[in-house]
Short mmCIF file of C-alpha atoms (C1' of nucleotides) in Angstrom, two decimals:
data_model
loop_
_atom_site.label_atom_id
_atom_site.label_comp_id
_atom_site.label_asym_id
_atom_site.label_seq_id
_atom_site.Cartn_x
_atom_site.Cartn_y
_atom_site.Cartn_z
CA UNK X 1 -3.96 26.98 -5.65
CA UNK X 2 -0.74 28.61 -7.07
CA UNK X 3 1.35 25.57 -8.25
CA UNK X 4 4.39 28.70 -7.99
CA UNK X 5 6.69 25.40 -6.38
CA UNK X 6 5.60 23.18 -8.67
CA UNK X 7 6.68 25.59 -11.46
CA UNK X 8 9.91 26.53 -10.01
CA UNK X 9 11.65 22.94 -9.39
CA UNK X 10 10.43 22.26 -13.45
CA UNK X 11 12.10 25.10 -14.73
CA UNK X 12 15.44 24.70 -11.75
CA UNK X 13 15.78 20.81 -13.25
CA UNK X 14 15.21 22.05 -16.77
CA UNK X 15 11.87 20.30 -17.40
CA UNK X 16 9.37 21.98 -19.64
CA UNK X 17 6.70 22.85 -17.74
CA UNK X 18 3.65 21.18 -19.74
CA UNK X 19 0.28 21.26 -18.19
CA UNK X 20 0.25 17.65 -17.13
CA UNK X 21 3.98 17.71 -15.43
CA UNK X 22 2.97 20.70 -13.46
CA UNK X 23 -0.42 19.05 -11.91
CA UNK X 24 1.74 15.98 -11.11
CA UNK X 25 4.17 17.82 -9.49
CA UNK X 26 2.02 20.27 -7.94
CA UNK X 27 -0.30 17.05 -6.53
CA UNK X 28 2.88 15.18 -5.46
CA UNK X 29 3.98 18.26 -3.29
CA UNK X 30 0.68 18.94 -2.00
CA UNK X 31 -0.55 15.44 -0.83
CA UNK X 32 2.73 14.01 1.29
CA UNK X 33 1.28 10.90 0.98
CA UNK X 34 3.36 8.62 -1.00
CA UNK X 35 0.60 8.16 -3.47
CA UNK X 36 1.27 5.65 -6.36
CA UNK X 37 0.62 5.87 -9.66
CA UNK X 38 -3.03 5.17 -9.68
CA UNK X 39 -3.81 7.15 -7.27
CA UNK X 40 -2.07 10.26 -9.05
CA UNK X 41 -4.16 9.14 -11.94
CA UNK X 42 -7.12 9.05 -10.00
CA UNK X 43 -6.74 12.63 -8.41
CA UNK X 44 -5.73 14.30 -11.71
CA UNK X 45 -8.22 12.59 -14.42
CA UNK X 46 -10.98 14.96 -13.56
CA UNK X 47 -8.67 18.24 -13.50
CA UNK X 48 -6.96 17.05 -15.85
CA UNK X 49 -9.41 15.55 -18.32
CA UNK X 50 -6.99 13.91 -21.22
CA UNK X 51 -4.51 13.00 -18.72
CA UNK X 52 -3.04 9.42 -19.31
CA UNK X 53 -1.76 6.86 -17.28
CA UNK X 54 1.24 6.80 -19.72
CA UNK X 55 1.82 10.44 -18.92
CA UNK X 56 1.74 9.90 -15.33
CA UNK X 57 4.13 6.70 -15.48
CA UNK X 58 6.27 9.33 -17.68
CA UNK X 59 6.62 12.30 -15.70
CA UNK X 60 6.93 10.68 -12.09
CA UNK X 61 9.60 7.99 -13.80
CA UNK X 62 11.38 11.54 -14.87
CA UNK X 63 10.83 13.41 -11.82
CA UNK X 64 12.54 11.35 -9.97
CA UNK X 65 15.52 10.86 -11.74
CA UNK X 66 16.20 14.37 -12.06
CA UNK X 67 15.65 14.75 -8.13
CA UNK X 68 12.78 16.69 -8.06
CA UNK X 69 10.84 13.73 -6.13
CA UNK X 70 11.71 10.61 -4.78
CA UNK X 71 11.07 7.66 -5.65
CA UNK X 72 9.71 4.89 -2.86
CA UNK X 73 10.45 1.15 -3.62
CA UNK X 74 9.48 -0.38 0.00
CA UNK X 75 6.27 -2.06 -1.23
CA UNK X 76 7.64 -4.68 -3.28
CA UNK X 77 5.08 -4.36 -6.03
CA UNK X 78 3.99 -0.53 -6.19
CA UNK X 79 5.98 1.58 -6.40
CA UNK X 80 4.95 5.62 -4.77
CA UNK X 81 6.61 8.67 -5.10
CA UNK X 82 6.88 11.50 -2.54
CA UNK X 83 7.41 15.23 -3.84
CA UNK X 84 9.02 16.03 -0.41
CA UNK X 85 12.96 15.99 -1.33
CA UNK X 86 14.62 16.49 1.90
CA UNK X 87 15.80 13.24 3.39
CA UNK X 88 13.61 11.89 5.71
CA UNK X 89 13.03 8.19 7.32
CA UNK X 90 9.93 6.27 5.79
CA UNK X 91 7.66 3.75 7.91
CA UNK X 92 6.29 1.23 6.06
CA UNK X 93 3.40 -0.30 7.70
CA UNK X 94 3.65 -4.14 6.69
CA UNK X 95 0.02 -4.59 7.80
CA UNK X 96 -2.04 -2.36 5.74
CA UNK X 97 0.79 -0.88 3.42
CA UNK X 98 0.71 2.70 4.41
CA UNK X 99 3.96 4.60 4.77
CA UNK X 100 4.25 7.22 6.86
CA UNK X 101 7.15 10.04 7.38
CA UNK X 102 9.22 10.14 10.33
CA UNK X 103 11.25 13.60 10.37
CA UNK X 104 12.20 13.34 14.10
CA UNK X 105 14.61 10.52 13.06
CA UNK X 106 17.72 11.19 11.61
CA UNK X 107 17.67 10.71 8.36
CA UNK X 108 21.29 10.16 6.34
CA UNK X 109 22.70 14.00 5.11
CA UNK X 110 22.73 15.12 1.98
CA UNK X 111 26.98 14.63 1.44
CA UNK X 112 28.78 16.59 -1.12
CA UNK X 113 29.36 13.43 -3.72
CA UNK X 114 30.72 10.80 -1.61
CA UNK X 115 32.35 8.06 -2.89
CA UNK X 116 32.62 4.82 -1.50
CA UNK X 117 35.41 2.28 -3.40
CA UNK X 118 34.97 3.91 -6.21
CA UNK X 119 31.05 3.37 -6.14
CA UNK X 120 29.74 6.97 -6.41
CA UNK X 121 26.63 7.94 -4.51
CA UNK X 122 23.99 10.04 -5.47
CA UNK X 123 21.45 9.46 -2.66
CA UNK X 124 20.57 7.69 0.41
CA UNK X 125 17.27 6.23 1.20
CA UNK X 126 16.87 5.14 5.11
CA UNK X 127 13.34 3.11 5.95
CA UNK X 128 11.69 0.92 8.71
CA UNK X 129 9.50 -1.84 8.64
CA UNK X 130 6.83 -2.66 11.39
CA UNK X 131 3.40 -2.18 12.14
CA UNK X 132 1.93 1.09 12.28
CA UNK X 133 0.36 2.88 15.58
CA UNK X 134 -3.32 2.03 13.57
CA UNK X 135 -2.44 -1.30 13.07
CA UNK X 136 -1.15 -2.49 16.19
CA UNK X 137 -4.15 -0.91 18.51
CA UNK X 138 -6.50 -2.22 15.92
CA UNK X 139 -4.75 -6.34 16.29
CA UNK X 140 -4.80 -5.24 20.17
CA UNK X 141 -8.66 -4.75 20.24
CA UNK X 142 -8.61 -8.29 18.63
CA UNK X 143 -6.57 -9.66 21.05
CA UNK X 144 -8.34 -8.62 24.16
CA UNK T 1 28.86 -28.82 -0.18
CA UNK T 2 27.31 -29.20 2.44
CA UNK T 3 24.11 -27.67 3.63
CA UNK T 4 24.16 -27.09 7.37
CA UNK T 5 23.91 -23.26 7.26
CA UNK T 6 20.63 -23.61 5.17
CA UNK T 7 19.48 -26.82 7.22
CA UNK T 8 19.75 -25.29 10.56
CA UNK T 9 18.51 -21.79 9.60
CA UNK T 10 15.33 -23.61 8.07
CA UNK T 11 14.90 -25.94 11.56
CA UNK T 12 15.36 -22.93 14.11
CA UNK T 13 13.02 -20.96 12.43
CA UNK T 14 10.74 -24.17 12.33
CA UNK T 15 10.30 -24.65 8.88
CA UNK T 16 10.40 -28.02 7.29
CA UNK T 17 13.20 -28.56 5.05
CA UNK T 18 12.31 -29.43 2.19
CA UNK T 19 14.39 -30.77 -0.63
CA UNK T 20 13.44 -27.48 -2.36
CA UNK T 21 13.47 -25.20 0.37
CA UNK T 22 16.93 -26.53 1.20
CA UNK T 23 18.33 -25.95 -1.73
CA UNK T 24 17.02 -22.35 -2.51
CA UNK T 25 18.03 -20.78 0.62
CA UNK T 26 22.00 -22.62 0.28
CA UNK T 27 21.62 -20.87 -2.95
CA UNK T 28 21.05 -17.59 -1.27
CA UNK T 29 23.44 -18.07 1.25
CA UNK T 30 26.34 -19.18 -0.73
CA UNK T 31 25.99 -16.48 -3.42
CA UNK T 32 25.90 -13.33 -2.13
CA UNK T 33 24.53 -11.59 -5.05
CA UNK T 34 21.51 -10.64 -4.45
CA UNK T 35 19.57 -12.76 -6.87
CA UNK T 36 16.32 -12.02 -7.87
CA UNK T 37 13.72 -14.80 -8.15
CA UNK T 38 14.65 -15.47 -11.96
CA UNK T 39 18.22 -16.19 -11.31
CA UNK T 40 17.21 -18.30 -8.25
CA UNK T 41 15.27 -20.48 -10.18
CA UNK T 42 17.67 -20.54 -13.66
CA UNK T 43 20.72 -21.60 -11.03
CA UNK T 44 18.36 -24.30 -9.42
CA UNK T 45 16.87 -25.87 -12.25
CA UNK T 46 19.14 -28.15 -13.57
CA UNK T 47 19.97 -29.26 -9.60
CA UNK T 48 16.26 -29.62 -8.71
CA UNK T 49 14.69 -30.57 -11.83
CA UNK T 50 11.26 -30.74 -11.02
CA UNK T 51 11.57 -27.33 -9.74
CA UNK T 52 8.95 -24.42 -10.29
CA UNK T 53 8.98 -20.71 -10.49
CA UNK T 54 6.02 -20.65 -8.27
CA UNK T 55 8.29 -22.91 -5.73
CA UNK T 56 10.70 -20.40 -5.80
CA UNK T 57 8.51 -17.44 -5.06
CA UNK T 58 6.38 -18.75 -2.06
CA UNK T 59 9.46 -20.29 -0.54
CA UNK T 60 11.47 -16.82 -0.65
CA UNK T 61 8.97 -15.24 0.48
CA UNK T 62 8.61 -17.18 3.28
CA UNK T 63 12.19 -16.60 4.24
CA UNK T 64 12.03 -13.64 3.95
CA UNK T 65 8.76 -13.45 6.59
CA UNK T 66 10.46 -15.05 9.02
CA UNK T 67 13.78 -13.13 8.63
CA UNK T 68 15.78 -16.07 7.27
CA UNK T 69 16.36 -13.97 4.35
CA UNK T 70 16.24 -10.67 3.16
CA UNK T 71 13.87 -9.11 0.85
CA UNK T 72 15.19 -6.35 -1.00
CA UNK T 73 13.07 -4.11 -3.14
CA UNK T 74 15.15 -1.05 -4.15
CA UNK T 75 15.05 -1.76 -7.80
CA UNK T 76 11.50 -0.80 -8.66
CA UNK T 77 10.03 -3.86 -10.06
CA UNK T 78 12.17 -6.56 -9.61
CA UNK T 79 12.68 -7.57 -5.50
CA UNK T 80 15.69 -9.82 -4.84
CA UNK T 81 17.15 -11.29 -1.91
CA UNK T 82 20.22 -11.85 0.47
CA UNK T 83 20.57 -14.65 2.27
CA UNK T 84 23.30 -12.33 4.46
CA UNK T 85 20.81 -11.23 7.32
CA UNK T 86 23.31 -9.37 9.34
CA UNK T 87 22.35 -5.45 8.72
CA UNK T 88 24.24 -4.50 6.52
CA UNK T 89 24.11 -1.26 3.53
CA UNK T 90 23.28 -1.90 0.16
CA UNK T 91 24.94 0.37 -2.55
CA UNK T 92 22.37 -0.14 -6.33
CA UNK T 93 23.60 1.39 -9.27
CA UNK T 94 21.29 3.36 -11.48
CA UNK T 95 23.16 2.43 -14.42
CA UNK T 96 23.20 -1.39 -14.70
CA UNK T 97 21.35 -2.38 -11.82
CA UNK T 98 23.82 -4.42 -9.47
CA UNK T 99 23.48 -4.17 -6.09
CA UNK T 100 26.90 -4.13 -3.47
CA UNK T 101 27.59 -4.85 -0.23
CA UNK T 102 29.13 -2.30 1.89
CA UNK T 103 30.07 -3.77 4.46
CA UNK T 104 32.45 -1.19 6.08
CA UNK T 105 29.48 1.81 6.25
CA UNK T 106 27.72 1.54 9.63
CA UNK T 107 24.11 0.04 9.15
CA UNK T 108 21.27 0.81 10.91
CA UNK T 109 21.60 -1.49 14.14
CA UNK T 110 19.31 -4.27 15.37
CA UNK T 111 17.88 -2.87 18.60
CA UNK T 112 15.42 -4.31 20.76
CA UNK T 113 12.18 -3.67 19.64
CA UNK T 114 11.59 0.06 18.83
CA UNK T 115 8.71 2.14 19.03
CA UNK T 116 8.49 5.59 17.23
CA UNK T 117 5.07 7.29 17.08
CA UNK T 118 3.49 4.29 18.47
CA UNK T 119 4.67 2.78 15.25
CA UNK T 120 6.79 -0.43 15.86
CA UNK T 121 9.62 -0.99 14.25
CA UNK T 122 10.61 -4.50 13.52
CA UNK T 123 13.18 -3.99 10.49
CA UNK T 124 15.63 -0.70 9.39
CA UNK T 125 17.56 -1.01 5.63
CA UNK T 126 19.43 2.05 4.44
CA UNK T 127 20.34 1.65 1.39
CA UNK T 128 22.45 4.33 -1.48
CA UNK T 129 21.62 4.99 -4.90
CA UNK T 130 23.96 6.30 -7.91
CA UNK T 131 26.64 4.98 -10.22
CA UNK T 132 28.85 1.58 -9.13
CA UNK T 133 32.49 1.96 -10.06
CA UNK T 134 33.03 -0.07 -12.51
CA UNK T 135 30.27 1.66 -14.50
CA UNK T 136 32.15 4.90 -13.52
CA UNK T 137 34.65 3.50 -15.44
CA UNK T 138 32.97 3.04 -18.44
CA UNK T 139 31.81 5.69 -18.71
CA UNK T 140 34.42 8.19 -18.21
CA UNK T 141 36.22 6.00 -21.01
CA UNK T 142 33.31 6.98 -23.58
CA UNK T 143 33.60 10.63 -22.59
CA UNK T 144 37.27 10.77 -23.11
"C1'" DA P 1 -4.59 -41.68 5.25
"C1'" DT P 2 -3.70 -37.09 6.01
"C1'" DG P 3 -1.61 -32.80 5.97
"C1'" DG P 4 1.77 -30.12 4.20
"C1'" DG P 5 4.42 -29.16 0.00
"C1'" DT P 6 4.90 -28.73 -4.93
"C1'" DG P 7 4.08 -27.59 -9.81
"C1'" DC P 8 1.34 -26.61 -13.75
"C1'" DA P 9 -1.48 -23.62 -16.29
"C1'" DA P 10 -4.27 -19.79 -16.19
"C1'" DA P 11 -5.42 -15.37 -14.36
"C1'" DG P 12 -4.26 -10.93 -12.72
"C1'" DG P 13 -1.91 -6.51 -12.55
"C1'" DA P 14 1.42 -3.18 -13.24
"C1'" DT P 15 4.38 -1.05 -16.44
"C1'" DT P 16 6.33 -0.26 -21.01
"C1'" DT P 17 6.20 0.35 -25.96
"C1'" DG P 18 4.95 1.90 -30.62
"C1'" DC P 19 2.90 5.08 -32.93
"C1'" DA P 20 -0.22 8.65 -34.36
"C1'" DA P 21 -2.19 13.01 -32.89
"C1'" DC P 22 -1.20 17.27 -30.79
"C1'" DA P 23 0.85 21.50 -28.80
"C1'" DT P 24 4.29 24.90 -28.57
"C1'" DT P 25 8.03 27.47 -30.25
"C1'" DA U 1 7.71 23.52 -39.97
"C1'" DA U 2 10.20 21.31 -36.20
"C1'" DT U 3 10.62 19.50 -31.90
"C1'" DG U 4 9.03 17.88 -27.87
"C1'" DT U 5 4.66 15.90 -25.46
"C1'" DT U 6 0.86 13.29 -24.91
"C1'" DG U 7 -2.49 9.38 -25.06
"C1'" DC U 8 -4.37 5.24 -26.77
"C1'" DA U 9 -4.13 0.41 -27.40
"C1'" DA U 10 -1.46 -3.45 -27.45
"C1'" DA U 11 2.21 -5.97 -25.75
"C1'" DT U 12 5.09 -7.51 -22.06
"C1'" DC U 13 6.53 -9.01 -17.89
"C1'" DC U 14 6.27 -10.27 -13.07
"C1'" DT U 15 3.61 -12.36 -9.63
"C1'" DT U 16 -0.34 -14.76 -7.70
"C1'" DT U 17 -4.00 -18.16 -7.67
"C1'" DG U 18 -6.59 -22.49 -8.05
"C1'" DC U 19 -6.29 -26.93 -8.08
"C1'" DA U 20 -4.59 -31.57 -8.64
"C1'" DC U 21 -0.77 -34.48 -7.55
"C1'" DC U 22 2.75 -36.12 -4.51
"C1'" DC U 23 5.49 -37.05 -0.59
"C1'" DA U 24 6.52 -37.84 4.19
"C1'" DT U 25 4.81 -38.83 8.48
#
DNA sequence: ATGGGTGCAAAGGATTTGCAACATT
DNA sequence: AATGTTGCAAATCCTTTGCACCCAT
C-alpha cells in the first residue's frame, strides 16, 4: 500500500501533499479505470472519513491541470479522470459508457511545445467511439 | 439564404425537416463555430420565435446520433457542436475556451468499420489542448 | 384523426461558491 | 500567528422529463 508514486508526482508538480490529495492520487493511479468523481468519493469516504466531495472536485480539477492526471471529457455529462499520464487512445463504449484503454494504438507523441499558427499546444487527447466487445456480443445474443 | 445543405442532409439521413430542425442545423452549418446549445438557441430565437431550449437540445442531439453533426465534448461541461462532419482536429484553448479548426493537421481517417479488441469503432476525434494565439498574445503583453 | 414534433414548467443532477473550521509550518 | 486546506450547505447551472398542445399528413 505505499502511495511512494502518489507522493512523488505531488511533490515533482509542487503540490502539497495533504492527506486527501495523496489518497486521490494514489486511488487514481491504482484503479486505471477512468473513475468519476463519485466514484472517487465513494472509494475514499470510508478511508478517508472527512473526505468531501468539494475536496475531491478540488484536487482532481488541480491534478489535472498541472499534468499529473488527465482529464477525460468523452461522456458528455461526467466527466473521469485517469492517473495514467502517458498518451494513450481511449474507447468510449456509447452503449453502457465504459471507457476502456487501448495502448496498442498509436497514440499522438508527447512533442516538445509545438505550435500550430500561433496556437500553442500543450497536449493531445486521441479517442474512439463504438460499442465495446461486451456490448456488441451481449446485442448479438439478442439478435439471434 | 438558402437551405439546401441543411434540407438535404436532414432528408438523406431520413429525418423530417422540420421548420425547427431546418433551421438549427443551417445554423450549424453556416457558422462554423462550434456553438454550444445556448448560442444555438440565442441566434435562433428571434428567427424562430416560438422556439425552445428543449427544441434545441433533442434536435442536436439527434444530429449528432445520426452523424449529421458533430458532438463535441472537450470542454468539460458544456458540449457543442459542428455542423463540419468531415474529420477534422480541433485545437480548445484552456484560457478562454474557443475551440479552432485545424484543418491542415492530419485527422484521424474515416475507415471502414474498425474493430480493435473486439471493440468497434464507429467514430475517432483527436483533439489538442493549451493556449490559442491570440490569448498568447495577451498574455505575453501583461508579462512585458 | 393520428402520429410525430414542439414547448412549457418542473424536476433532476452535477459542479461551484462562500465561508467557517482546521491543520501545518 | 499565518497560510494554505478542507468540508459543509447553499446556490447555480445545464440538461432531461412529463405532459399537453399543435401541426402535417
Amino acid at each position: 500500500m505505499k502511495k511512494a508514486e502518489a507522493y512523488n508526482r505531488l511533490v515533482e508538480k509542487g503540490i502539497r501533499p495533504s492527506v486527501q490529495r495523496l489518497a486521490i492520487l494514489d486511488y487514481l493511479i491504482k484503479h486505471p479505470t477512468h473513475p468519476n468523481i463519485e466514484d472517487v468519493y465513494k472509494a475514499l469516504e470510508n478511508k478517508v472519513p472527512t473526505l468531501s466531495r468539494t475536496t475531491v472536485y478540488n484536487t482532481l480539477r488541480m491534478l489535472s491541470e498541472v499534468n499529473a492526471a488527465q482529464m477525460i471529457t468523452i461522456n458528455e455529462h461526467r466527466v473521469c479522470y485517469d492517473g495514467n499520464i502517458e498518451p494513450h487512445v481511449h474507447f468510449y463504449c456509447k452503449n453502457c459508457g465504459k471507457i476502456i484503454d487501448l495502448f496498442d494504438e498509436q497514440a499522438p507523441r508527447v512533442t516538445e511545445t509545438k505550435v500550430i499558427d500561433g496556437n500553442i499546444v500543450q497536449e493531445e487527447q486521441l479517442y474512439y467511439k463504438g460499442i465495446c466487445s461486451a456490448c456488441a456480443q451481449k446485442m448479438e445474443k439478442k439478435t439471434n
